[in-house]
Amino acid sequence: MRWTLDDVIEAAFTTLEAEGLEKLTLRGVARTLGSHLNSVSSYVKTKQTLIDTMADHIVGSVDVTHLPDEPVERVRTVATRYRDALLAHRDGGRLVAGTFTGTGKTLRVAETIVGALLDAGYHEADAARLCWSIVYFTLGLTQEQQTPSGNPRGSFHELVATGSYPALARIGEHLMASDSFDDRFRYGLSRLLPPGA
């Protein structure tokens, strides 16, 4: 059977869901595909190329159509859809972070965000920096959400109780609040994109 790049990418996402980013390999993708390594490596030569291609697929799945007329709301909508696309895949935040393929799929998301910021009256430099800030914030929060962790609350409170961190002691109950990641995302966007910006 002759496989296509789409088949390889589909198998790569199946492998990612089953094994996580750390264990994602070309050999594992070939196993999922039920094929030989050379069937995969004829499309993607290295794990990094595979990751770049998968990242391009994730970012390319972000819908930039049917957006609100108001520019800042357009940015909020695209940022929310970007986060949703990352969360749709195991380790999606980590997979996309640090990649830049420069394809039309990736650039159209940035084009939509920057275009809306320019329409909202931001200067060119501010629009560029704010676009990066939104992308970095979204990637970072998504990675934290997708990374399983133990309960750090006990050690945090013990360290703060030593008196060595007076500022953290003042805000401790807020810092360790049980806000959902959705709440954190909305709050972060509200600070980056204040009303009437």
Coordinates of N, CA, C and O in Angstrom, one line a residue, residues 51-171:
I51 N 7.6 16.9 14.0 CA 7.0 17.9 15.0 C 6.6 19.2 14.3 O 5.5 19.7 14.5
D52 N 7.5 19.7 13.5 CA 7.2 20.9 12.7 C 6.0 20.7 11.9 O 5.1 21.6 11.8
T53 N 5.9 19.6 11.2 CA 4.7 19.3 10.3 C 3.5 19.2 11.1 O 2.4 19.7 10.7
M54 N 3.5 18.5 12.3 CA 2.4 18.4 13.1 C 1.9 19.7 13.7 O 0.8 20.0 13.8
A55 N 2.9 20.5 14.1 CA 2.6 21.9 14.6 C 1.9 22.7 13.6 O 0.9 23.4 13.8
D56 N 2.4 22.6 12.3 CA 1.8 23.3 11.2 C 0.3 22.9 11.0 O -0.6 23.7 10.8
H57 N 0.1 21.6 11.2 CA -1.3 21.0 11.1 C -2.2 21.6 12.2 O -3.3 22.0 12.0
I58 N -1.6 21.6 13.4 CA -2.4 22.1 14.6 C -2.8 23.6 14.4 O -4.0 24.0 14.5
V59 N -1.8 24.4 14.1 CA -2.0 25.9 13.9 C -2.9 26.1 12.7 O -3.8 27.0 12.6
G60 N -2.7 25.3 11.6 CA -3.5 25.4 10.4 C -5.0 25.0 10.6 O -5.8 25.4 9.8
S61 N -5.3 24.3 11.7 CA -6.7 24.0 12.0 C -7.5 25.1 12.6 O -8.7 25.0 12.8
V62 N -6.8 26.2 13.0 CA -7.5 27.3 13.7 C -8.3 28.0 12.6 O -7.8 28.5 11.6
D63 N -9.6 28.1 12.9 CA -10.6 28.7 12.0 C -10.5 30.3 12.1 O -10.7 30.8 13.2
V64 N -10.1 30.9 11.1 CA -10.0 32.4 11.1 C -11.2 33.0 10.3 O -11.0 34.2 9.8
T65 N -12.2 32.3 10.1 CA -13.4 32.8 9.4 C -14.5 33.1 10.5 O -14.5 32.7 11.6
H66 N -15.6 33.8 10.0 CA -16.7 34.1 10.8 C -16.3 34.7 12.2 O -16.7 34.2 13.2
L67 N -15.6 35.8 12.1 CA -15.1 36.5 13.2 C -15.9 37.7 13.5 O -16.6 38.3 12.6
P68 N -15.9 38.2 14.8 CA -16.6 39.4 15.1 C -16.1 40.6 14.4 O -15.0 40.7 13.9
D69 N -17.0 41.6 14.2 CA -16.6 42.8 13.5 C -15.6 43.7 14.3 O -14.7 44.3 13.8
E70 N -15.8 43.7 15.6 CA -15.0 44.6 16.5 C -13.6 44.0 16.5 O -13.4 42.8 16.8
P71 N -12.6 44.8 16.2 CA -11.2 44.2 16.1 C -10.7 43.5 17.3 O -10.1 42.4 17.2
V72 N -10.8 44.1 18.5 CA -10.3 43.4 19.7 C -11.0 42.1 20.0 O -10.4 41.1 20.4
E73 N -12.3 42.1 19.7 CA -13.1 40.8 19.9 C -12.6 39.8 18.9 O -12.6 38.6 19.1
R74 N -12.2 40.2 17.7 CA -11.6 39.3 16.7 C -10.4 38.6 17.3 O -10.2 37.4 17.1
V75 N -9.5 39.4 17.9 CA -8.3 38.9 18.5 C -8.6 37.9 19.6 O -8.1 36.8 19.6
R76 N -9.6 38.2 20.4 CA -10.0 37.3 21.5 C -10.5 36.0 20.9 O -10.1 34.9 21.4
T77 N -11.3 36.1 19.9 CA -11.8 34.9 19.3 C -10.8 34.0 18.7 O -10.7 32.8 18.9
V78 N -9.8 34.6 18.0 CA -8.8 33.8 17.3 C -7.9 33.2 18.4 O -7.5 32.0 18.3
A79 N -7.5 34.0 19.4 CA -6.7 33.5 20.5 C -7.4 32.3 21.2 O -6.7 31.3 21.5
T80 N -8.7 32.4 21.4 CA -9.4 31.3 22.0 C -9.4 30.0 21.1 O -9.2 28.9 21.6
R81 N -9.6 30.2 19.9 CA -9.6 29.1 18.9 C -8.2 28.5 18.8 O -8.1 27.3 18.7
Y82 N -7.2 29.3 18.9 CA -5.8 28.9 18.9 C -5.6 28.0 20.1 O -5.0 26.8 20.0
R83 N -6.0 28.4 21.3 CA -5.9 27.6 22.5 C -6.6 26.3 22.4 O -6.1 25.2 22.7
D84 N -7.8 26.4 21.8 CA -8.7 25.1 21.6 C -7.9 24.2 20.7 O -8.0 22.9 21.0
A85 N -7.3 24.7 19.7 CA -6.6 23.8 18.8 C -5.4 23.1 19.5 O -5.1 21.9 19.2
L86 N -4.7 23.8 20.3 CA -3.6 23.2 21.1 C -4.1 22.2 22.1 O -3.5 21.1 22.2
L87 N -5.2 22.5 22.7 CA -5.8 21.5 23.7 C -6.4 20.3 23.1 O -6.6 19.3 23.8
A88 N -6.7 20.4 21.8 CA -7.3 19.2 21.1 C -6.4 18.1 21.0 O -6.8 17.0 20.6
H89 N -5.1 18.3 21.3 CA -4.1 17.2 21.1 C -3.2 17.1 22.4 O -2.9 18.1 23.0
R90 N -3.0 15.9 22.8 CA -2.1 15.6 23.9 C -0.8 16.3 23.7 O -0.2 16.2 22.6
D91 N -0.3 17.1 24.6 CA 1.0 17.8 24.6 C 1.0 18.8 23.4 O 2.1 19.2 22.9
G92 N -0.2 19.3 23.0 CA -0.3 20.2 21.9 C 0.5 21.5 22.1 O 1.1 22.0 21.2
G93 N 0.5 22.0 23.3 CA 1.2 23.2 23.7 C 2.7 23.1 23.5 O 3.4 23.9 22.9
R94 N 3.2 22.0 24.1 CA 4.6 21.7 24.0 C 5.1 21.4 22.6 O 6.1 21.8 22.1
L95 N 4.2 20.7 21.8 CA 4.6 20.4 20.5 C 4.7 21.6 19.6 O 5.6 21.8 18.8
V96 N 3.8 22.6 19.8 CA 3.8 23.8 18.9 C 4.9 24.8 19.4 O 5.5 25.5 18.6
A97 N 5.1 24.8 20.7 CA 6.1 25.8 21.2 C 7.5 25.6 20.6 O 7.9 24.4 20.5
G98 N 8.1 26.6 20.2 CA 9.5 26.5 19.7 C 9.5 26.1 18.2 O 10.6 25.9 17.7
T99 N 8.4 25.9 17.6 CA 8.4 25.6 16.1 C 7.9 26.8 15.3 O 7.1 27.6 15.8
F100 N 8.5 27.0 14.2 CA 8.0 28.0 13.2 C 8.3 27.5 11.8 O 9.4 27.5 11.4
T101 N 7.3 27.1 11.2 CA 7.5 26.5 9.8 C 7.3 27.6 8.7 O 7.8 27.4 7.6
G102 N 6.7 28.7 9.1 CA 6.6 29.8 8.1 C 5.7 29.5 6.9 O 5.9 30.1 5.9
T103 N 4.8 28.6 7.1 CA 3.9 28.3 6.0 C 2.7 29.2 6.0 O 2.5 29.9 7.0
G104 N 1.9 29.2 5.0 CA 0.7 30.0 4.9 C -0.2 29.6 6.0 O -0.9 30.5 6.6
K105 N -0.3 28.3 6.4 CA -1.2 27.9 7.5 C -0.8 28.6 8.8 O -1.7 29.1 9.5
T106 N 0.5 28.7 9.1 CA 0.9 29.3 10.4 C 0.7 30.8 10.3 O 0.2 31.4 11.2
L107 N 1.1 31.4 9.2 CA 1.1 32.8 9.0 C -0.3 33.4 9.0 O -0.5 34.6 9.4
R108 N -1.3 32.7 8.5 CA -2.6 33.3 8.4 C -3.2 33.6 9.8 O -4.0 34.5 10.0
V109 N -2.8 32.8 10.8 CA -3.3 33.1 12.2 C -2.7 34.4 12.7 O -3.4 35.3 13.2
A110 N -1.4 34.5 12.5 CA -0.7 35.8 12.9 C -1.2 36.9 12.1 O -1.4 38.0 12.6
E111 N -1.4 36.7 10.8 CA -2.0 37.8 9.9 C -3.3 38.3 10.4 O -3.6 39.5 10.5
T112 N -4.2 37.3 10.9 CA -5.5 37.7 11.4 C -5.4 38.5 12.7 O -6.1 39.5 12.9
I113 N -4.5 38.0 13.6 CA -4.4 38.7 14.9 C -3.8 40.1 14.6 O -4.3 41.1 15.1
V114 N -2.7 40.2 13.9 CA -2.0 41.5 13.6 C -3.0 42.4 12.9 O -3.1 43.6 13.2
G115 N -3.7 41.9 11.9 CA -4.6 42.8 11.1 C -5.7 43.4 12.0 O -6.0 44.5 11.9
A116 N -6.2 42.5 13.0 CA -7.2 43.0 13.9 C -6.6 44.1 14.8 O -7.3 45.1 15.1
L117 N -5.4 43.9 15.3 CA -4.8 44.8 16.2 C -4.5 46.2 15.5 O -4.7 47.2 16.1
L118 N -4.1 46.1 14.2 CA -3.9 47.3 13.5 C -5.2 48.0 13.3 O -5.3 49.3 13.4
D119 N -6.3 47.3 13.0 CA -7.6 47.8 12.8 C -8.1 48.5 14.1 O -8.9 49.4 14.1
A120 N -7.6 48.0 15.3 CA -8.0 48.5 16.6 C -7.2 49.8 16.9 O -7.5 50.4 18.0
G121 N -6.2 50.1 16.1 CA -5.5 51.4 16.3 C -4.1 51.2 16.9 O -3.5 52.2 17.2
Y122 N -3.7 50.0 17.1 CA -2.3 49.8 17.6 C -1.3 50.2 16.5 O -1.5 49.9 15.3
H123 N -0.2 50.7 17.0 CA 0.9 51.0 16.1 C 1.6 49.7 15.6 O 1.4 48.7 16.3
E124 N 2.3 49.8 14.5 CA 2.9 48.5 14.0 C 3.7 47.7 15.0 O 3.6 46.5 15.1
A125 N 4.6 48.4 15.7 CA 5.5 47.8 16.6 C 4.7 47.2 17.8 O 5.0 46.0 18.2
D126 N 3.7 47.9 18.3 CA 2.9 47.4 19.3 C 2.0 46.2 18.9 O 1.9 45.2 19.6
A127 N 1.5 46.2 17.7 CA 0.8 45.1 17.1 C 1.6 43.9 17.1 O 1.2 42.7 17.4
A128 N 2.9 44.0 16.6 CA 3.8 42.9 16.5 C 4.1 42.3 17.9 O 4.0 41.1 18.1
R129 N 4.4 43.1 18.8 CA 4.8 42.7 20.1 C 3.6 42.1 20.9 O 3.7 41.1 21.6
L130 N 2.4 42.7 20.7 CA 1.2 42.1 21.4 C 0.8 40.8 20.8 O 0.4 39.9 21.5
C131 N 1.0 40.6 19.5 CA 0.7 39.3 18.8 C 1.6 38.3 19.5 O 1.1 37.2 19.9
W132 N 2.9 38.6 19.6 CA 3.8 37.6 20.2 C 3.4 37.3 21.7 O 3.4 36.2 22.1
S133 N 3.0 38.4 22.4 CA 2.6 38.2 23.8 C 1.4 37.3 23.9 O 1.4 36.4 24.8
I134 N 0.5 37.5 23.1 CA -0.7 36.6 23.1 C -0.4 35.2 22.8 O -0.8 34.2 23.5
V135 N 0.5 35.0 21.8 CA 0.9 33.6 21.4 C 1.7 33.0 22.5 O 1.4 31.8 22.9
Y136 N 2.6 33.7 23.1 CA 3.5 33.1 24.2 C 2.6 32.8 25.4 O 2.8 31.8 26.1
F137 N 1.7 33.7 25.8 CA 0.8 33.5 26.9 C 0.0 32.3 26.7 O -0.1 31.4 27.6
T138 N -0.6 32.2 25.5 CA -1.5 31.0 25.2 C -0.7 29.7 25.2 O -1.1 28.7 25.8
L139 N 0.5 29.7 24.6 CA 1.3 28.5 24.6 C 1.7 28.1 26.0 O 1.7 26.9 26.4
G140 N 2.2 29.1 26.8 CA 2.7 28.8 28.2 C 1.6 28.3 29.1 O 1.7 27.3 29.8
L141 N 0.4 28.9 29.0 CA -0.7 28.5 29.9 C -1.2 27.1 29.4 O -1.5 26.2 30.3
T142 N -1.2 26.8 28.1 CA -1.6 25.5 27.6 C -0.7 24.4 28.1 O -1.1 23.3 28.5
Q143 N 0.6 24.7 28.0 CA 1.6 23.7 28.4 C 1.4 23.4 29.9 O 1.5 22.2 30.3
E144 N 1.2 24.4 30.7 CA 1.0 24.2 32.1 C -0.3 23.3 32.4 O -0.3 22.4 33.1
Q145 N -1.3 23.6 31.6 CA -2.6 22.9 31.8 C -2.4 21.4 31.3 O -3.0 20.5 31.9
Q146 N -1.6 21.2 30.3 CA -1.4 19.8 29.8 C -0.3 19.0 30.5 O -0.1 17.9 30.2
T147 N 0.4 19.6 31.5 CA 1.4 18.9 32.2 C 0.9 18.4 33.5 O 0.6 19.2 34.4
P148 N 0.8 17.1 33.7 CA 0.4 16.6 35.0 C 1.3 16.9 36.1 O 2.5 16.9 35.9
S149 N 0.8 17.3 37.2 CA 1.7 17.7 38.3 C 1.1 17.2 39.6 O -0.2 17.0 39.7
G150 N 1.9 17.1 40.6 CA 1.4 16.7 41.9 C 0.8 18.0 42.6 O 0.6 19.0 41.9
N151 N 0.5 17.9 43.8 CA -0.1 19.0 44.5 C 1.0 19.8 45.2 O 1.5 19.4 46.2
P152 N 1.4 21.0 44.6 CA 2.5 21.8 45.2 C 2.0 22.7 46.3 O 2.8 23.4 46.9
R153 N 0.7 22.7 46.7 CA 0.2 23.6 47.7 C 0.9 23.5 49.0 O 1.3 24.5 49.7
G154 N 1.1 22.3 49.5 CA 1.7 22.1 50.8 C 3.1 22.7 50.8 O 3.4 23.4 51.7
S155 N 4.0 22.4 49.9 CA 5.3 22.9 49.9 C 5.3 24.4 49.7 O 6.2 25.1 50.3
F156 N 4.4 25.0 48.9 CA 4.3 26.4 48.7 C 4.1 27.1 50.1 O 4.7 28.0 50.5
H157 N 3.1 26.6 50.8 CA 2.7 27.2 52.0 C 3.8 27.1 53.1 O 4.0 28.0 53.9
E158 N 4.5 26.0 53.1 CA 5.6 25.8 54.0 C 6.7 26.8 53.7 O 7.3 27.3 54.6
L159 N 7.0 26.9 52.4 CA 8.1 27.9 52.1 C 7.7 29.3 52.4 O 8.5 30.1 52.9
V160 N 6.5 29.7 52.1 CA 6.0 31.1 52.4 C 6.0 31.3 53.9 O 6.3 32.4 54.4
A161 N 5.7 30.3 54.7 CA 5.6 30.5 56.1 C 6.9 30.7 56.8 O 7.0 31.2 57.9
T162 N 8.0 30.5 56.0 CA 9.4 30.8 56.6 C 9.6 32.2 56.7 O 10.6 32.6 57.4
G163 N 8.8 33.1 56.1 CA 9.0 34.5 56.1 C 10.0 35.0 55.1 O 10.3 36.2 55.0
S164 N 10.5 34.1 54.3 CA 11.5 34.6 53.3 C 10.9 35.2 52.0 O 11.6 35.7 51.2
Y165 N 9.5 35.0 51.9 CA 8.8 35.5 50.7 C 7.6 36.4 51.1 O 6.5 36.0 50.9
P166 N 7.9 37.6 51.6 CA 6.8 38.4 52.2 C 5.8 38.8 51.1 O 4.6 38.9 51.4
A167 N 6.2 39.1 49.9 CA 5.3 39.5 48.9 C 4.4 38.4 48.5 O 3.1 38.5 48.3
L168 N 4.9 37.2 48.4 CA 4.1 36.0 48.1 C 3.2 35.6 49.2 O 2.1 35.2 49.0
A169 N 3.6 35.9 50.4 CA 2.8 35.7 51.6 C 1.5 36.5 51.5 O 0.4 36.1 51.9
R170 N 1.7 37.8 51.0 CA 0.5 38.7 51.0 C -0.5 38.2 49.9 O -1.7 38.4 50.1
I171 N 0.0 37.6 48.8 CA -0.9 37.2 47.8 C -1.2 35.7 47.7 O -1.8 35.3 46.8

